Short mmCIF file of C-alpha atoms in Angstrom, two decimals:
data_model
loop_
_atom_site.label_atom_id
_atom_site.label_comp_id
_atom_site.label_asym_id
_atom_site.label_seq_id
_atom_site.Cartn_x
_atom_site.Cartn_y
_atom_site.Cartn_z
CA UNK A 77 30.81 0.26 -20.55
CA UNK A 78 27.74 -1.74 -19.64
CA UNK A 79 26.33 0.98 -17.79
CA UNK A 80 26.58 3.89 -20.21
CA UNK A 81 25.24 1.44 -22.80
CA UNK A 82 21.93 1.12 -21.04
CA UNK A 83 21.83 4.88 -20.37
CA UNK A 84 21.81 6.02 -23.84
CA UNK A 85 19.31 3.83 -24.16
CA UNK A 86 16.98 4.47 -21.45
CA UNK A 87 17.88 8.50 -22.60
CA UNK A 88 17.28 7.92 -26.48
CA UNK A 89 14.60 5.76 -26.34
CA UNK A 90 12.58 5.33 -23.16
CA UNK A 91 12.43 8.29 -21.85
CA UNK A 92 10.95 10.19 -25.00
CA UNK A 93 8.50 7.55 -25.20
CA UNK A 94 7.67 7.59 -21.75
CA UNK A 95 6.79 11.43 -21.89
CA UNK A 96 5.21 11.30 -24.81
CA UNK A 97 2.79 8.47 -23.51
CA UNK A 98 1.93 10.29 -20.32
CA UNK A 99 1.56 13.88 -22.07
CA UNK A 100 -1.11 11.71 -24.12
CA UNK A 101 -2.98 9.73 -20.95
CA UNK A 102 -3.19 13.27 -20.24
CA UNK A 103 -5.64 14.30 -22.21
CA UNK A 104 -8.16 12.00 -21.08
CA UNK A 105 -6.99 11.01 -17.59
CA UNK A 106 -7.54 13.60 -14.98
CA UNK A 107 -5.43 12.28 -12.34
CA UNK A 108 -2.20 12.22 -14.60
CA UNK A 109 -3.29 15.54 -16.18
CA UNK A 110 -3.14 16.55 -12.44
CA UNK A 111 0.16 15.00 -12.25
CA UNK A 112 1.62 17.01 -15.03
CA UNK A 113 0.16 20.49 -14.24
CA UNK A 114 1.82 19.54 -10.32
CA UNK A 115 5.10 19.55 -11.81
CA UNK A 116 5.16 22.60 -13.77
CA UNK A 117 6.64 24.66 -10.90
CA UNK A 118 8.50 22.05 -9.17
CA UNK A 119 11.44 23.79 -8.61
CA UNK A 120 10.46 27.07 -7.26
CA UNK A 121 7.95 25.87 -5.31
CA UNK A 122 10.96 23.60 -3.48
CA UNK A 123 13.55 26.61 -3.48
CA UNK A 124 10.60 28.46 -1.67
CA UNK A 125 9.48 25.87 0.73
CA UNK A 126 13.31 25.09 1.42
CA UNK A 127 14.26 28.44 2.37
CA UNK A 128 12.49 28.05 5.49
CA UNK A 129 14.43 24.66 6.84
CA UNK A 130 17.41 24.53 9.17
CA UNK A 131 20.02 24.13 6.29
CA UNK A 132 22.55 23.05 9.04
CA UNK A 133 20.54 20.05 9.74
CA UNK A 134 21.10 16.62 7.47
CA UNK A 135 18.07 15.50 4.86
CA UNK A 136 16.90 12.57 4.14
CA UNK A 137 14.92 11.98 1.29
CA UNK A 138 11.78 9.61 1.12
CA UNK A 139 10.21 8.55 -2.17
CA UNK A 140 7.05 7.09 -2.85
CA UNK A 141 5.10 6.24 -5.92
CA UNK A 142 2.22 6.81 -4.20
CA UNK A 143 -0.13 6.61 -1.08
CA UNK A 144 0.22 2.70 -0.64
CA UNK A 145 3.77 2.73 -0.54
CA UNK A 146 3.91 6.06 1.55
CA UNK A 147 1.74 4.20 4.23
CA UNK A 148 4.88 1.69 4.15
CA UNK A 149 7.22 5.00 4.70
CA UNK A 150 5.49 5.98 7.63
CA UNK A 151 7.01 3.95 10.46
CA UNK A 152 10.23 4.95 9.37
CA UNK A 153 9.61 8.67 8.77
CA UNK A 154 8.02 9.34 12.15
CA UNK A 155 10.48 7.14 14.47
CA UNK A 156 13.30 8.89 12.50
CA UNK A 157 12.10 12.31 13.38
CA UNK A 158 11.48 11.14 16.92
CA UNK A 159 15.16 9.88 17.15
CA UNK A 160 17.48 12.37 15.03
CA UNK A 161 17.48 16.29 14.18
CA UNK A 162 17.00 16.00 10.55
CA UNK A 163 15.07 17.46 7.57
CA UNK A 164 12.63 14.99 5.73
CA UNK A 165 11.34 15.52 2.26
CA UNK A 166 9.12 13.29 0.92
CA UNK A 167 8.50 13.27 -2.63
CA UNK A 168 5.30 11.53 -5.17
CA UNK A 169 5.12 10.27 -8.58
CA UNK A 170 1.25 9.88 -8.25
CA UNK A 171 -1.10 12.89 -7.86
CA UNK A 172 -3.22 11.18 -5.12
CA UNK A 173 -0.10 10.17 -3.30
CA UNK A 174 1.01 13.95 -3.45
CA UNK A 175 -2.69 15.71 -2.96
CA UNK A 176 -3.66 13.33 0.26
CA UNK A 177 -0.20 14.05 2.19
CA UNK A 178 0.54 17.52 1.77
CA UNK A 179 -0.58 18.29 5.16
CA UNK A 180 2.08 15.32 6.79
CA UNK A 181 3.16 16.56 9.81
CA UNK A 182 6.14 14.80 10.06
CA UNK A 183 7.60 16.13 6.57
CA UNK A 184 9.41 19.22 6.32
CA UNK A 185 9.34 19.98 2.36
CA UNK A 186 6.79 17.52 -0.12
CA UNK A 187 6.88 17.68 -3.30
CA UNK A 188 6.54 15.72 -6.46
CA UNK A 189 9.33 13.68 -8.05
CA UNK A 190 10.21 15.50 -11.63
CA UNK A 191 10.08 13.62 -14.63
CA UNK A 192 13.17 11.38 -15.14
CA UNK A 193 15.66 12.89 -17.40
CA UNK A 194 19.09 13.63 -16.99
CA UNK A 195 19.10 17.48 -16.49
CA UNK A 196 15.93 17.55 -14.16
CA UNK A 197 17.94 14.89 -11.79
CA UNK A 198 20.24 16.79 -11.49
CA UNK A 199 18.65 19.76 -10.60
CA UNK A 200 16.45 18.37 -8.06
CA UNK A 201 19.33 16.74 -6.34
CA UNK A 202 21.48 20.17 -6.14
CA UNK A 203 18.57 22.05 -4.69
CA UNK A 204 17.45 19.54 -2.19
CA UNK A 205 21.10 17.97 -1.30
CA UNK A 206 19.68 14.98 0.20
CA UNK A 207 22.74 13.40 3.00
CA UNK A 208 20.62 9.88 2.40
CA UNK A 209 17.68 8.27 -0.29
CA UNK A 210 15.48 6.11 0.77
CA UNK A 211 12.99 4.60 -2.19
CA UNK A 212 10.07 2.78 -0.86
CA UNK A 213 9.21 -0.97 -2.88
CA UNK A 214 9.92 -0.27 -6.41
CA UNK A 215 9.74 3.06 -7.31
CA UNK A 216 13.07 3.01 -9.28
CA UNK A 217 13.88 6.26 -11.66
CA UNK A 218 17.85 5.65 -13.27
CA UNK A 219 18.73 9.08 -14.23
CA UNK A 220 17.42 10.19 -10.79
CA UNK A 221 19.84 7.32 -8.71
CA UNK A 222 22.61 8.18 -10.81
CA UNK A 223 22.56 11.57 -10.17
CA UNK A 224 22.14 10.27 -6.58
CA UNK A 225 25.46 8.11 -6.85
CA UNK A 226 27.36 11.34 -8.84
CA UNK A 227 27.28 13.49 -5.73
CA UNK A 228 28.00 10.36 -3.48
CA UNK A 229 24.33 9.97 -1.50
CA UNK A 230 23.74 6.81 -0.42
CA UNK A 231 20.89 5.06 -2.10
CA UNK A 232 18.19 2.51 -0.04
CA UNK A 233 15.56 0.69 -1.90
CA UNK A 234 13.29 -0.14 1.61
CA UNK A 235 10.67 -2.97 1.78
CA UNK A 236 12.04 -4.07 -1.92
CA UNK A 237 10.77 -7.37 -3.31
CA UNK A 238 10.77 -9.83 -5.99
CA UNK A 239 9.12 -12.37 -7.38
CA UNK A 240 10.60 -15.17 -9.21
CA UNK A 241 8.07 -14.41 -12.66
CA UNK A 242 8.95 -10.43 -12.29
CA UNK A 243 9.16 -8.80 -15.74
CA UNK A 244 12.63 -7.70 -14.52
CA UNK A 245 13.93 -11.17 -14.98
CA UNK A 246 13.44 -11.83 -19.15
CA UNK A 247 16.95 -11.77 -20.48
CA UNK A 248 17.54 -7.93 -21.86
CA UNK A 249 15.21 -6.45 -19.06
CA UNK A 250 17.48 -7.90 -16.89
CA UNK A 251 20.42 -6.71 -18.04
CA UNK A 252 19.40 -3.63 -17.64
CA UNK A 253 17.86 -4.13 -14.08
CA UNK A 254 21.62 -5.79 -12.70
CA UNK A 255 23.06 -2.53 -13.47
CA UNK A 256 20.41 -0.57 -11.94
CA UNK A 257 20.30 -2.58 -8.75
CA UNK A 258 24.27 -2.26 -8.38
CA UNK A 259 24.07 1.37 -8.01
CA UNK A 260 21.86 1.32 -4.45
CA UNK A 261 23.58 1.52 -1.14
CA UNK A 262 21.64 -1.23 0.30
CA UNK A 263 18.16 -3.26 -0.54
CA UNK A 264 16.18 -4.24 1.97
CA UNK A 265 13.90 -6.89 1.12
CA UNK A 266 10.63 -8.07 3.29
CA UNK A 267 11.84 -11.83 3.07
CA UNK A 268 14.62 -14.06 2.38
CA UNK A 269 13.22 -15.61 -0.62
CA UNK A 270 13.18 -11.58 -1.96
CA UNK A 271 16.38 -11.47 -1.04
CA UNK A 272 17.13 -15.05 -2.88
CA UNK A 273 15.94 -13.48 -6.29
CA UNK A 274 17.53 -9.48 -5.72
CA UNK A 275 20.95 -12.20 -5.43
CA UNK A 276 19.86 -13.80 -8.63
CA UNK A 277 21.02 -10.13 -10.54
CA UNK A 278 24.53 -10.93 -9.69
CA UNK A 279 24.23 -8.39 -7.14
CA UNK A 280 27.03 -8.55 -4.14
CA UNK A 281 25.69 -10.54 -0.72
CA UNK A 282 26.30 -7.89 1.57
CA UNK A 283 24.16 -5.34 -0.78
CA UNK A 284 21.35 -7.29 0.35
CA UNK A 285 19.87 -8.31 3.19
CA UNK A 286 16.18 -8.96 4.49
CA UNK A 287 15.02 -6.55 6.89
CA UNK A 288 11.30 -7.44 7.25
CA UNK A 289 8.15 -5.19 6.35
CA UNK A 290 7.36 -2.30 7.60
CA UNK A 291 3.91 -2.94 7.13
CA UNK A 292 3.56 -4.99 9.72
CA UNK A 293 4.33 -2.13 11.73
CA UNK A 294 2.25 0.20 10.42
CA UNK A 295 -1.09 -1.68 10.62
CA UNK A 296 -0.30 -2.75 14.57
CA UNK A 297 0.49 1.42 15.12
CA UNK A 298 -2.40 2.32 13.41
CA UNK A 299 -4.65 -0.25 15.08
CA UNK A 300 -3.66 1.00 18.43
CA UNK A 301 -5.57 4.09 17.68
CA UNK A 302 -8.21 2.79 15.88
CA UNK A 303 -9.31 0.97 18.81
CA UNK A 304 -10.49 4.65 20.35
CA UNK A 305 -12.16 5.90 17.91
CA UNK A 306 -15.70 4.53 18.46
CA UNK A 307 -17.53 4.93 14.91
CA UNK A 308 -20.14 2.76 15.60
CA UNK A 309 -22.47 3.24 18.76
CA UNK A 310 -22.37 -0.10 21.02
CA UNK A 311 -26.16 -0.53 20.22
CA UNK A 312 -26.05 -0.99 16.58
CA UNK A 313 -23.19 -4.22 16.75
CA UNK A 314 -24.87 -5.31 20.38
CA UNK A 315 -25.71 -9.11 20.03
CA UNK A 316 -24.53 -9.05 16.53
CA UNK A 317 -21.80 -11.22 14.47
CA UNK A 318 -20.06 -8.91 12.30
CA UNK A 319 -18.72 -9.45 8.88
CA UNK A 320 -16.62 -6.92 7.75
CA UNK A 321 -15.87 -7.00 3.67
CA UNK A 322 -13.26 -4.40 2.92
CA UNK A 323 -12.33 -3.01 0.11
CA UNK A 324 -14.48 -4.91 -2.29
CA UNK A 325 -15.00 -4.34 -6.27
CA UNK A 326 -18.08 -5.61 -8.26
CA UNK A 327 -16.40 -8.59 -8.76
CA UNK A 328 -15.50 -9.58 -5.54
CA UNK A 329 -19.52 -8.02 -4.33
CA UNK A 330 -20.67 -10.74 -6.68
CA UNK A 331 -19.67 -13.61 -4.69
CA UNK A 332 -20.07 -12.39 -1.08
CA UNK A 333 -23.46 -10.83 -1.41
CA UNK A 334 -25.41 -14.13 -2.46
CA UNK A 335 -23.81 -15.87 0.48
CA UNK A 336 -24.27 -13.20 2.95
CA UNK A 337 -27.88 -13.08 1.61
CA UNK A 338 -28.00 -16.40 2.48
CA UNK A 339 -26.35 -16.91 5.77
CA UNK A 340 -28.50 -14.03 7.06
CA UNK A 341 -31.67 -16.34 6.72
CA UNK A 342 -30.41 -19.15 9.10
CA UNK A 343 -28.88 -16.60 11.67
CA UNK A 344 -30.34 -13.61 12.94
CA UNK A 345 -27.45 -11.97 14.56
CA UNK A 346 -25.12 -11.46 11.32
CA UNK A 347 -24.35 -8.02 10.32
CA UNK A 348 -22.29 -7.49 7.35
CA UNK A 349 -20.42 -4.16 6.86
CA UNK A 350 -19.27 -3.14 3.35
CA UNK A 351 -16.46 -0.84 2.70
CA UNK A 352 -16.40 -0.22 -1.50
CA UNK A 353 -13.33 0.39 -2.74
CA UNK A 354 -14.58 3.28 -4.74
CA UNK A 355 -17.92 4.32 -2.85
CA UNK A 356 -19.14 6.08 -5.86
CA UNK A 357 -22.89 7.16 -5.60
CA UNK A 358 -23.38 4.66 -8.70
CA UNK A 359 -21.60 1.64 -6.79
CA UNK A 360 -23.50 2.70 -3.62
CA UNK A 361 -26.94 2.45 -5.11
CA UNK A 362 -26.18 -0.92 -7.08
CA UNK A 363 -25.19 -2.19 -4.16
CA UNK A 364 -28.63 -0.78 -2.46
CA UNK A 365 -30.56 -2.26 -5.23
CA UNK A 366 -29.16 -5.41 -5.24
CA UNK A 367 -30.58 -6.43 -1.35
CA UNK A 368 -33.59 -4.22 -1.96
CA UNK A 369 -36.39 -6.14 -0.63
CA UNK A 370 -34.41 -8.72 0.54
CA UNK A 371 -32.09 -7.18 3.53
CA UNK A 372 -32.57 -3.81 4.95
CA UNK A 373 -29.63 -1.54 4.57
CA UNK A 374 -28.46 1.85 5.65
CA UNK A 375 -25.39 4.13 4.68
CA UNK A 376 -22.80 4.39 7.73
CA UNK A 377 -23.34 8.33 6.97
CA UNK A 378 -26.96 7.71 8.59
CA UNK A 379 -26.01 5.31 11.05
CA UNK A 380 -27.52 7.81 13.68
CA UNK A 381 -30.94 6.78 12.37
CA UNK A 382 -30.06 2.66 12.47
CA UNK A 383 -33.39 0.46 12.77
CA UNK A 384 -31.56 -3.03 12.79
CA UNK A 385 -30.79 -2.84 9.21
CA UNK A 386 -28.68 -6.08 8.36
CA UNK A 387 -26.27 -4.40 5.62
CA UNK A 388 -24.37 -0.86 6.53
CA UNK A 389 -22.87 0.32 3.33
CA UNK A 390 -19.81 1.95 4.08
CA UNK A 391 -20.21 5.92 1.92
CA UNK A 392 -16.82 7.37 2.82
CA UNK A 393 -13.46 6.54 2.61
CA UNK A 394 -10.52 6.73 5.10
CA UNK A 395 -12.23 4.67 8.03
CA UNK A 396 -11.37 0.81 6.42
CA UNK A 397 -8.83 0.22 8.99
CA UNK A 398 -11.01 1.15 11.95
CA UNK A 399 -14.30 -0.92 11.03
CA UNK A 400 -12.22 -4.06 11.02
CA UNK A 401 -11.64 -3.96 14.63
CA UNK A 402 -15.54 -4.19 14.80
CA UNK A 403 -15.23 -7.42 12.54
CA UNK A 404 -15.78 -11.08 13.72
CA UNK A 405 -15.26 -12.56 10.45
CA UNK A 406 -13.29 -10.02 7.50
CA UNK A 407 -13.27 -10.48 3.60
CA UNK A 408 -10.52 -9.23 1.80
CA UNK A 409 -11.69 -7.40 -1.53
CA UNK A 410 -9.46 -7.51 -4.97
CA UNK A 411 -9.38 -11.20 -4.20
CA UNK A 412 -12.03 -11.84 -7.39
CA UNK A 413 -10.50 -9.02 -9.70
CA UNK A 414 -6.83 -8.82 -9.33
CA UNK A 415 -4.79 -8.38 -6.61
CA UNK A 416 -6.14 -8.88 -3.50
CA UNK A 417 -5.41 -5.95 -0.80
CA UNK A 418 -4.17 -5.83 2.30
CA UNK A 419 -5.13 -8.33 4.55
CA UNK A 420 -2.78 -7.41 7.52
CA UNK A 421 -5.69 -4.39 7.91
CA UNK A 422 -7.97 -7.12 9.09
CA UNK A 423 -5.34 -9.73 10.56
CA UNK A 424 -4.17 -7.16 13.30
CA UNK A 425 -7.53 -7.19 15.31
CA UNK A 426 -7.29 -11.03 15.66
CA UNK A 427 -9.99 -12.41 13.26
CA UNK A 428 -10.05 -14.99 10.21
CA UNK A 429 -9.66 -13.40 7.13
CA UNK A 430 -11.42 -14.60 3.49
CA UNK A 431 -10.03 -13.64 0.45
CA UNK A 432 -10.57 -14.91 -3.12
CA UNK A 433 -8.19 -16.79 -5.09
CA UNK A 434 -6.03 -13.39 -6.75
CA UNK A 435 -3.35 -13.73 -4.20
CA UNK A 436 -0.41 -14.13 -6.30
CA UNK A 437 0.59 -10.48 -5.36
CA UNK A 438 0.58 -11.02 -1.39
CA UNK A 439 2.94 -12.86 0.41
CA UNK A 440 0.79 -11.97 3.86
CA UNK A 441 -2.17 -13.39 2.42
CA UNK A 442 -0.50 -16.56 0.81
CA UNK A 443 1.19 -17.23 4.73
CA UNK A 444 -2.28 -16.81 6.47
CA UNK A 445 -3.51 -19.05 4.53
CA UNK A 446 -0.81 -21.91 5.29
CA UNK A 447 -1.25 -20.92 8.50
CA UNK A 448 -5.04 -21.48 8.34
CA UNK A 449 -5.71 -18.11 9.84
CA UNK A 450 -6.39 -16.99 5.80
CA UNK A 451 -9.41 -18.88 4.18
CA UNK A 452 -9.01 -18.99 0.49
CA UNK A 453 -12.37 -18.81 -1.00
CA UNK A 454 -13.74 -19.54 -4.72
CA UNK A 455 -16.94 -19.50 -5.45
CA UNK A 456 -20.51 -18.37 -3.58
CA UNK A 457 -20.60 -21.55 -1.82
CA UNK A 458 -17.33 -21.55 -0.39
CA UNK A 459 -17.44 -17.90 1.08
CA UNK A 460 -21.72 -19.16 2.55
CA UNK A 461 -19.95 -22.54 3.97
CA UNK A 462 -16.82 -20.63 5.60
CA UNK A 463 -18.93 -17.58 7.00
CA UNK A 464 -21.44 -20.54 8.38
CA UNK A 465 -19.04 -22.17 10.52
CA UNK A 466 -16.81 -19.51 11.72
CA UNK A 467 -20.48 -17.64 12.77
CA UNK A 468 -21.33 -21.19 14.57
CA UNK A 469 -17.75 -22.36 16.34
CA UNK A 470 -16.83 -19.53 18.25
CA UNK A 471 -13.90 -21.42 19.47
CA UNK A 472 -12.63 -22.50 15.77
CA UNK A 473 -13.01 -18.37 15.20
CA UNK A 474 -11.06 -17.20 17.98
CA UNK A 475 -8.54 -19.93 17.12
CA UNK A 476 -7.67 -18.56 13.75
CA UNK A 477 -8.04 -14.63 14.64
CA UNK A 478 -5.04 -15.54 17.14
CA UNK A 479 -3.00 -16.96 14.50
CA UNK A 480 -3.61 -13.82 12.39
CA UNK A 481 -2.60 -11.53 15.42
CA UNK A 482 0.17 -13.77 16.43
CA UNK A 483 1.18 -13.61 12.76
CA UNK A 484 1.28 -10.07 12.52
CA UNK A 485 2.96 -9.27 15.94
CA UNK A 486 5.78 -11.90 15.16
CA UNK A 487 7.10 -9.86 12.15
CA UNK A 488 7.00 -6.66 13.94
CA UNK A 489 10.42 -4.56 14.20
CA UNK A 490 11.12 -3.98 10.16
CA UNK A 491 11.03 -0.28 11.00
CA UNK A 492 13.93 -0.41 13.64
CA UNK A 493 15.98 -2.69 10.96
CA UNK A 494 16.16 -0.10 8.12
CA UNK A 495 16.66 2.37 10.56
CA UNK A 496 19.88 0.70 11.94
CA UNK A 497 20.73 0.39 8.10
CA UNK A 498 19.97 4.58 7.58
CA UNK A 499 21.91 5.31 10.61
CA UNK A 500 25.35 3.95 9.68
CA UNK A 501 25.14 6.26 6.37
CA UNK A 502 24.26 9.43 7.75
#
């Protein structure tokens, strides 16, 4: 009763709202106008694209809501292929998600998720006839898992948490949210303590069970190759103490650039590389401007005419991951404006790792930080006073890198875990 309560609902209410809003961010958001016009020919595009697969073969279906959360997918994708003859779609709700992984290797069909209503659910679902659905983190559509449920697939929400102060807890919200929850297969959580609050829904025990994160995994993989791929001649970083600041937004700039500028007086061998998060020609040359006449800088893209600038400003995107393993010291952007990223892409090459104080949304970067491995930094003076001494004890340095890479290797083997949990429902 419960249940088809909170689907008329979600059916009479939410969803008409929820189209209606994004037909409107439409107009003057390109990326969800992109998003739209994507799913105008979902289906025939996926009755095309299917008609080439080996139909006798089992599929299992990965969702994402976008490229974040497909990085966490990954692992489990590509060790799954490696290990079973099956069929893999992988499906988007985000354009960027979508555009940047069409070309996946590993995937045989990609497509975008349709809009959540009833009838759409169930087409998708009788095209694609999924054996097993894994959702990655929180992606969570209702029509779409009940459909799931109708035709008996079983239903994984993979590398699922929740925090104690989650929207999902206030009273109705909740209500709503138990029901949900007791439709999946299995969820499984990154930690315990996710698993503590999933158990807080009323959900039953063996429904959920912590797994680990596949993160973990995927960083370590990816910084296996990283290592090879040389981007910066030995000459430029030869002699030099590297400070890598990833991912950074004005706000986080604001507080690493004064100390940098500072710390650059007193020692001649620090280099500090700066990855924008959006290297927009506009953020590029305010960050130019704001060291001109102070530091020398050059643009990674003209690295090949280096002349011992102090500052390389990072102009593409796609390469974060790999400068790190040049990095003797990282910085963790988002830290000053919201969420801080993720600090596992520094932590697997062994090195301390600053961030600011917007770490509410990490439990990697909270756990570095008990560990001491993860410097929590506040202010200008903080960030010049921790870059100071980790650039002048080189044995306090190489302490805390290996309790970041001891960090990150103990939680390996997520990826294996969920697989297990895949494997007995196929």
């Amino acid at each position: 009763m419960i249940k088809t309560f909170w689907f008329l609902v979600y059916n009479i209410f939410v969803v008409p709202l929820l189209y209606l809003l994004i037909r409107f961010a439409g107009l003057f958001n390109a990326k969800i106008r992109s998003g739209i016009n994507g799913r105008e020919r979902v289906y025939e595009q996926l009755i095309l694209n299917a008609a080439s697969i080996d139909k006798s073969r089992k599929l299992i279906w990965f969702h994402s809501s976008s490229l974040g959360e497909f990085e966490q997918a990954k692992p489990i994708i590509e060790k799954l292929k490696n290990e079973k003859n099956v069929n893999v779609l992988i499906t988007f709700f985000s354009p960027s998600g979508y555009e940047n992984s069409k070309k996946y290797p590993h995937a045989d069909l990609i497509s975008y998720i349709p809009f959540d209503t009833k009838s759409n659910a169930e087409r998708f679902i009788k095209i694609v006839n999924p054996t097993v659905a894994v959702l990655m983190r929180y992606d969570i559509w209702p029509n779409t898992i009940k459909a799931l449920v109708d035709h008996d697939v079983p239903v994984f929400l993979v590398d699922a948490t929740m925090r104690s102060t989650s929207l999902r807890k206030y009273p109705l919200i909740k209500s709503f949210h138990k029901m949900l929850f007791s439709f999946f297969t299995k969820i499984l959580t990154v930690s315990e303590t996710d698993t503590k609050e999933f158990l807080d829904f009323g959900l039953n025990s063996e429904k959920v069970k912590a797994v680990g994160d596949t993160r973990f995994d995927r960083v370590y993989q990816r910084s296996v190759l990283a290592k090879g791929r040389n981007l910066i001649k030995e000459e430029v970083l030869q002699n030099k103490k590297v400070f890598v600041a990833g991912s950074t937004w004005e706000q986080d700039e604001e507080i690493i650039f004064p100390a940098f500028e500072k710390l650059a007086k007193y020692d001649s061998r620090a280099l500090m590389i700066v990855a924008p998060h959006e290297p927009t020609e506009l953020h590029l040359e305010k960050i130019e401007n704001e060291f001109s006449g102070k530091i020398k800088t050059i643009r990674f893209s003209h690295l090949n005419n280096y002349n011992d600038e102090r500052i390389i400003i990072v102009d593409s995107i796609g390469i974060l991951l790999t400068l790190y393993t040049y990095a003797d010291v990282a910085f963790v952007g988002g830290s000053f404006k919201q969420n801080v990223h993720n600090v596992l892409e520094a932590a697997v090459y062994g090195v301390p790792v600053l961030f600011g104080p917007k770490i509410e949304n990490s439990q990697e970067a909270r756990k570095l930080s008990e560990l001491g491995a993860g410097i929590i930094v506040r202010n200008k003076k903080q960030v010049y006073k921790a870059l100071r001494s980790l650039f002048s004890d080189e044995k306090v340095r190489k302490q805390k890198g290996e309790i970041s890479i001891s960090f990150v290797k103990e939680n390996l083997g997520a990826t294996e875990k969920i697989l297990k949990e895949i494997y007995l429902a196929l």
